Short mmCIF file of C-alpha atoms in Angstrom, two decimals:
data_model
loop_
_atom_site.label_atom_id
_atom_site.label_comp_id
_atom_site.label_asym_id
_atom_site.label_seq_id
_atom_site.Cartn_x
_atom_site.Cartn_y
_atom_site.Cartn_z
CA MET A 27 0.00 0.00 0.00
CA ALA A 28 1.28 3.47 -0.89
CA PHE A 29 2.21 5.91 1.87
CA TYR A 30 -0.45 8.23 0.45
CA ARG A 31 -4.13 7.68 -0.37
CA PRO A 32 -4.53 6.96 -4.10
CA ASP A 33 -6.69 9.58 -5.81
CA PRO A 34 -8.40 8.38 -9.03
CA GLU A 35 -8.92 11.94 -10.26
CA MET A 36 -5.24 12.75 -9.86
CA ALA A 37 -4.33 9.50 -11.63
CA SER A 38 -6.59 10.46 -14.53
CA ARG A 39 -5.02 13.92 -14.76
CA LEU A 40 -1.55 12.41 -14.75
CA GLU A 41 -2.51 9.97 -17.50
CA THR A 42 -3.89 12.79 -19.63
CA LEU A 43 -0.79 14.89 -19.00
CA MET A 44 1.41 12.06 -20.26
CA ASP A 45 -0.44 12.27 -23.59
CA GLU A 46 -0.20 16.06 -23.70
CA LEU A 47 3.54 16.12 -22.98
CA SER A 48 4.22 13.24 -25.39
CA ALA A 49 2.36 15.01 -28.17
CA ASP A 50 4.60 18.04 -27.70
CA GLY A 51 7.50 16.42 -29.54
CA ARG A 52 8.53 13.84 -26.93
CA PRO A 53 8.26 10.34 -28.41
CA GLY A 54 8.73 7.57 -25.89
CA LEU A 55 8.00 9.82 -22.92
CA ARG A 56 5.74 7.31 -21.19
CA ASN A 57 8.65 4.89 -20.83
CA SER A 58 11.30 7.48 -19.94
CA LEU A 59 9.42 9.39 -17.22
CA ALA A 60 8.57 8.34 -13.66
CA VAL A 61 6.42 10.50 -11.38
CA THR A 62 5.08 10.53 -7.84
CA TRP A 63 2.61 13.35 -7.22
CA ILE A 64 1.02 14.10 -3.85
CA ARG A 65 -1.26 16.87 -2.68
CA TYR A 66 -2.30 17.68 0.87
CA GLU A 67 -5.48 19.06 2.37
CA ASP A 68 -3.92 20.69 5.45
CA GLN A 69 -1.47 23.59 5.51
CA ARG A 70 0.79 21.65 7.86
CA PRO A 71 0.18 17.99 7.06
CA GLU A 72 1.59 15.02 8.85
CA ALA A 73 3.34 12.21 7.02
CA GLY A 74 0.95 9.82 5.31
CA GLN A 75 -1.91 12.33 5.00
CA GLY A 76 -1.53 13.07 1.29
CA LEU A 77 -3.58 12.05 -1.69
CA GLY A 78 -1.64 11.08 -4.76
CA ALA A 79 -0.92 9.26 -7.95
CA GLY A 80 2.10 7.81 -9.65
CA TRP A 81 3.52 6.87 -13.02
CA ASN A 82 6.29 4.23 -13.18
CA GLN A 83 6.88 5.28 -9.59
CA ASP A 84 8.30 1.97 -8.39
CA ARG A 85 10.88 1.80 -11.21
CA LEU A 86 14.44 1.92 -9.87
CA LEU A 87 16.50 4.46 -11.81
CA TYR A 88 19.87 6.14 -11.52
CA PRO A 89 19.03 9.18 -9.33
CA ALA A 90 22.00 11.41 -10.20
CA SER A 91 22.31 14.11 -7.51
CA VAL A 92 18.88 13.47 -5.99
CA VAL A 93 20.63 10.82 -3.87
CA LYS A 94 22.27 13.67 -1.99
CA LEU A 95 18.96 14.23 -0.18
CA PHE A 96 19.32 10.76 1.34
CA TYR A 97 22.95 11.38 2.32
CA ALA A 98 21.99 14.63 4.04
CA VAL A 99 19.28 12.87 6.07
CA ALA A 100 21.73 10.09 6.91
CA ALA A 101 24.26 12.67 8.15
CA GLU A 102 21.69 14.11 10.53
CA ARG A 103 20.89 10.60 11.76
CA TRP A 104 24.59 9.84 12.35
CA LEU A 105 24.98 13.15 14.22
CA GLN A 106 21.95 12.33 16.34
CA GLN A 107 23.59 9.04 17.35
CA ASP A 108 27.05 10.61 17.88
CA LEU A 109 28.50 8.41 15.16
CA ILE A 110 30.32 11.27 13.45
CA PRO A 111 31.72 14.56 14.82
CA ASP A 112 29.94 17.77 13.97
CA GLY A 113 31.94 20.75 12.80
CA GLU A 114 32.17 23.61 10.35
CA GLU A 115 33.60 21.44 7.58
CA LEU A 116 30.75 18.96 7.78
CA GLN A 117 28.18 21.76 7.85
CA ARG A 118 29.88 23.47 4.92
CA ALA A 119 29.87 20.20 3.01
CA LEU A 120 26.16 19.65 3.70
CA ARG A 121 25.32 23.17 2.54
CA ASP A 122 27.35 22.77 -0.65
CA MET A 123 26.10 19.23 -1.31
CA ILE A 124 22.44 20.28 -1.23
CA GLY A 125 22.58 23.97 -2.10
CA ASP A 126 25.12 23.78 -4.95
CA SER A 127 24.98 20.02 -5.60
CA SER A 128 28.74 19.80 -5.11
CA ASN A 129 30.18 16.36 -5.87
CA ASP A 130 33.34 17.18 -3.89
CA ALA A 131 31.24 17.97 -0.82
CA THR A 132 29.29 14.75 -1.33
CA GLY A 133 32.55 12.81 -1.30
CA LEU A 134 33.43 14.16 2.13
CA VAL A 135 29.95 13.42 3.49
CA MET A 136 30.07 9.87 2.16
CA ASP A 137 33.54 9.32 3.65
CA LEU A 138 32.26 10.44 7.06
CA LEU A 139 29.09 8.36 6.86
CA THR A 140 30.91 5.16 6.00
CA GLY A 141 34.44 5.54 7.33
CA THR A 142 35.87 4.98 3.87
CA CYS A 143 37.87 6.99 1.39
CA SER A 144 38.67 6.83 -2.31
CA GLY A 145 41.99 5.58 -3.62
CA PRO A 146 43.69 2.75 -5.48
CA ALA A 147 42.41 -0.82 -5.45
CA LEU A 148 42.47 -2.70 -2.15
CA GLN A 149 43.25 -6.37 -1.60
CA GLU A 150 41.46 -9.20 0.19
CA ASN A 151 40.31 -8.36 3.72
CA ALA A 152 40.83 -4.62 3.33
CA TRP A 153 38.69 -4.64 0.19
CA HIS A 154 35.92 -6.70 1.79
CA LEU A 155 35.84 -4.40 4.83
CA TRP A 156 35.74 -1.28 2.62
CA GLN A 157 32.78 -2.64 0.67
CA ARG A 158 31.00 -3.60 3.88
CA GLN A 159 31.42 -0.12 5.28
CA ARG A 160 30.04 1.45 2.12
CA GLN A 161 26.72 -0.32 2.72
CA LEU A 162 26.03 1.53 5.98
CA VAL A 163 23.59 4.01 4.45
CA ASN A 164 21.70 1.18 2.76
CA GLU A 165 21.53 -0.68 6.07
CA TRP A 166 20.07 2.38 7.78
CA LEU A 167 17.49 2.79 5.02
CA ALA A 168 16.51 -0.87 5.38
CA SER A 169 16.06 -0.34 9.14
CA LEU A 170 13.32 2.22 8.42
CA ALA A 171 11.20 -0.65 7.03
CA TRP A 172 9.51 1.56 4.45
CA PRO A 173 8.18 -0.60 1.60
CA GLU A 174 9.05 2.15 -0.88
CA LEU A 175 12.75 1.72 -0.08
CA GLU A 176 12.89 -1.93 -1.12
CA GLY A 177 15.68 -2.45 -3.64
CA VAL A 178 17.10 1.09 -3.47
CA ASN A 179 20.87 1.54 -3.55
CA CYS A 180 22.59 4.52 -1.92
CA CYS A 181 26.23 3.54 -1.56
CA GLN A 182 28.12 5.49 -4.23
CA LYS A 183 29.66 8.93 -4.34
CA THR A 184 28.64 11.27 -7.15
CA TRP A 185 31.16 12.23 -9.80
CA GLY A 186 31.99 14.76 -12.47
CA ASP A 187 34.41 12.76 -14.61
CA GLY A 188 33.62 9.40 -13.04
CA PRO A 189 35.07 7.01 -10.45
CA TYR A 190 38.64 5.67 -10.40
CA GLY A 191 40.48 2.96 -8.51
CA ARG A 192 38.51 1.21 -5.80
CA GLU A 193 35.48 3.40 -6.58
CA LYS A 194 35.41 2.14 -10.18
CA LEU A 195 35.70 -1.46 -9.04
CA PHE A 196 32.89 -0.88 -6.52
CA TYR A 197 30.55 0.14 -9.35
CA GLY A 198 30.76 -3.43 -10.61
CA ALA A 199 30.63 -4.81 -14.11
CA ASP A 200 28.44 -2.65 -16.38
CA ASN A 201 27.85 -0.27 -13.45
CA SER A 202 25.59 -2.88 -11.86
CA ASN A 203 26.17 -1.42 -8.37
CA ARG A 204 25.43 2.19 -9.16
CA ASN A 205 22.96 4.18 -7.07
CA ALA A 206 19.28 3.47 -7.67
CA LEU A 207 16.12 5.17 -6.42
CA SER A 208 12.47 5.31 -7.39
CA THR A 209 10.28 8.39 -7.36
CA GLN A 210 8.08 6.89 -4.64
CA ALA A 211 11.10 6.23 -2.41
CA THR A 212 12.33 9.77 -2.96
CA ALA A 213 8.87 11.21 -2.36
CA ARG A 214 8.52 9.41 0.93
CA MET A 215 11.90 10.65 2.14
CA LEU A 216 11.17 14.24 1.09
CA GLU A 217 7.76 14.10 2.75
CA ALA A 218 9.37 12.77 5.93
CA VAL A 219 11.82 15.68 5.97
CA MET A 220 9.15 18.28 5.30
CA THR A 221 6.77 16.90 7.94
CA GLY A 222 9.39 16.13 10.59
CA ALA A 223 8.82 12.37 10.35
CA VAL A 224 12.46 11.25 10.04
CA VAL A 225 15.34 12.03 12.42
CA SER A 226 14.59 14.73 15.01
CA PRO A 227 12.40 17.82 14.47
CA PRO A 228 15.41 20.18 14.80
CA ALA A 229 17.33 18.06 12.27
CA CYS A 230 14.40 18.20 9.85
CA ARG A 231 14.34 21.97 10.22
CA ARG A 232 18.02 22.12 9.32
CA LEU A 233 17.41 19.91 6.29
CA ARG A 234 14.54 22.12 5.15
CA GLU A 235 16.83 25.14 5.35
CA LEU A 236 19.27 23.37 3.04
CA LEU A 237 16.53 22.50 0.55
CA ASP A 238 15.04 26.00 0.41
CA ARG A 239 15.23 27.50 -3.11
CA SER A 240 14.76 31.10 -4.17
CA LEU A 241 12.37 31.75 -7.05
CA ASP A 242 13.50 35.37 -7.29
CA PRO A 243 14.46 36.01 -10.95
CA GLU A 244 17.49 38.15 -10.09
CA GLN A 245 18.91 35.56 -7.72
CA ARG A 246 18.36 32.86 -10.31
CA ARG A 247 20.13 34.85 -13.01
CA ALA A 248 23.08 35.30 -10.67
CA ASP A 249 23.31 31.52 -10.19
CA PRO A 250 23.06 29.58 -13.46
CA GLU A 251 23.06 26.29 -11.53
CA ASN A 252 20.19 27.29 -9.27
CA GLN A 253 18.29 23.96 -9.52
CA VAL A 254 15.14 25.91 -10.42
CA ASP A 255 15.48 26.86 -14.10
CA GLY A 256 15.00 23.80 -16.25
CA PHE A 257 13.47 21.95 -13.32
CA LEU A 258 10.13 21.81 -11.50
CA GLY A 259 10.56 25.15 -9.72
CA GLU A 260 10.51 27.05 -13.00
CA GLY A 261 6.89 26.00 -13.56
CA LEU A 262 5.51 27.15 -10.22
CA ILE A 263 3.07 29.98 -9.63
CA GLU A 264 4.67 33.30 -8.74
CA GLY A 265 4.99 33.73 -5.00
CA ALA A 266 5.33 30.03 -4.21
CA CYS A 267 7.85 28.76 -1.65
CA LEU A 268 10.00 25.87 -2.85
CA TRP A 269 12.12 23.17 -1.23
CA SER A 270 13.82 20.85 -3.68
CA LYS A 271 16.78 18.76 -4.81
CA ALA A 272 17.50 18.31 -8.51
CA GLY A 273 19.72 15.90 -10.37
CA TRP A 274 21.14 16.29 -13.85
CA MET A 275 23.68 14.50 -16.00
CA SER A 276 24.03 13.38 -19.62
CA GLN A 277 21.46 10.60 -19.23
CA ALA A 278 19.01 12.05 -16.72
CA ARG A 279 17.13 15.13 -15.56
CA HIS A 280 15.38 14.64 -12.21
CA ASP A 281 13.80 16.75 -9.52
CA ALA A 282 12.16 16.28 -6.12
CA ALA A 283 10.13 19.28 -5.01
CA TRP A 284 7.77 20.36 -2.23
CA TRP A 285 6.08 23.72 -2.63
CA GLN A 286 3.45 25.85 -0.99
CA HIS A 287 1.69 28.98 -2.20
CA GLY A 288 0.37 31.40 0.39
CA ASP A 289 -1.99 29.74 2.85
CA GLN A 290 -2.79 26.87 0.49
CA PRO A 291 -1.85 23.29 1.42
CA PRO A 292 1.49 22.09 0.03
CA MET A 293 2.12 19.78 -2.88
CA LEU A 294 4.91 17.27 -3.50
CA LEU A 295 6.17 16.21 -6.91
CA VAL A 296 9.07 13.90 -7.77
CA ALA A 297 9.90 13.36 -11.44
CA PHE A 298 12.73 11.29 -12.92
CA SER A 299 13.31 11.54 -16.68
CA SER A 300 15.90 9.26 -18.26
CA GLY A 301 17.82 9.18 -21.54
CA PRO A 302 19.84 11.75 -23.46
CA ASP A 303 16.75 13.39 -25.01
CA ARG A 304 15.15 13.87 -21.60
CA ALA A 305 18.41 15.13 -20.11
CA ARG A 306 18.55 17.90 -22.73
CA ASP A 307 14.88 18.80 -22.37
CA GLU A 308 14.81 21.97 -20.29
CA GLN A 309 11.06 22.42 -20.72
CA LEU A 310 9.71 19.06 -19.53
CA MET A 311 10.07 19.57 -15.79
CA PRO A 312 8.64 23.12 -15.80
CA ALA A 313 5.74 21.95 -17.99
CA LEU A 314 4.99 19.09 -15.62
CA ALA A 315 4.93 21.36 -12.56
CA ARG A 316 3.01 24.07 -14.39
CA ALA A 317 0.24 21.62 -15.26
CA LEU A 318 -0.01 19.95 -11.86
CA CYS A 319 0.48 22.85 -9.45
CA VAL A 320 -2.89 24.33 -10.44
CA PHE A 321 -4.80 21.07 -10.02
CA GLN A 322 -8.09 21.41 -8.18
CA PRO A 323 -10.18 18.33 -7.34
CA SER A 324 -13.77 18.22 -8.44
CA GLU A 325 -16.36 19.16 -5.85
CA GLY A 326 -17.02 16.33 -3.48
CA VAL A 327 -13.80 14.49 -4.31
#
C-alpha cells in the first residue's frame, strides 16, 4: 500500500498529461518518465496524509544528484547518534552538497558516513571491509522498514568525470552497483523531511533550510546552476515557496520538489526523466509542474 491515499482523479489527470507532454514532440516519454505526485489538504500535514498518484513510480532508476537528499538525512541521523563529529567542515559540506549540488562535498559526506575513502584498489580483507562499510547508508534505510525503499541503492559517491580505482571497481561490471532510487522512495523521504517524520524535528528543520530555493528572478540569473530553471521550480506559480533537490547529467534530468503557495496546502512532486533526449529537455520539468500545481479536485472528491 502506498504511503499516500490513491486519488483516481489525480491518476486520470496524470494519465492525460502524459499524452499532452508526449504530443509536444517527446516520443517515448511514457517509458522514460517516472512520477510521484502528492497533494495535501492541510497547511501543515503530517506524514501519510496526502492524496496522490504515480507513473512508473516503483521503477528503480539512476538518481544522479537526488541521492544527496538521502545522504543529508543520513548525516543528521549519524549526528543524532554521535556516530560522526559535527563541525564547520561537515556543515559546509552539507550546505554545498544540497545547495550547490557539489560532488566534492558529497565525497566528504560519504567518507564520514561510512568511514571509507577513495583511492587505489584494495586487496582481500581490506577490500571486503571497505565494501561492507560502504553499505552503511543502505543498512540504515533498510532499518526504516519503508516498503518504498525496497531495492534502493545509496552507496556510491557522485562524480563529475567518473570514479577511479577502488570506486570504479565498486561500481561493478556494467555499473551494476550504481545508485538506484524510485520516485516513490524519494517522495517518501522528502515528505518525511518536510513533515518532521524522520530524524529529530530540529534536524528536519536544518534539512529544510538546506533544501530552500529562491524563485526570485534576479537571484536565479546570478546563479546559473540554481536547480530551479529547467526543473520543477521554473513552472511554479509566482509567490510560491520551494524546497527541492534536482539531479542532472548526460542521461538524466530529475527533480524532487515540495512547494506551498500562500496559505494553500502544500504539494509534493518527484519526477525522474531518463535518456539523453530527456536530459537535454529543459522544458519538460517546468511543464509538468506548471500543469499539476494548479490542479483542483472536483467538488465532493
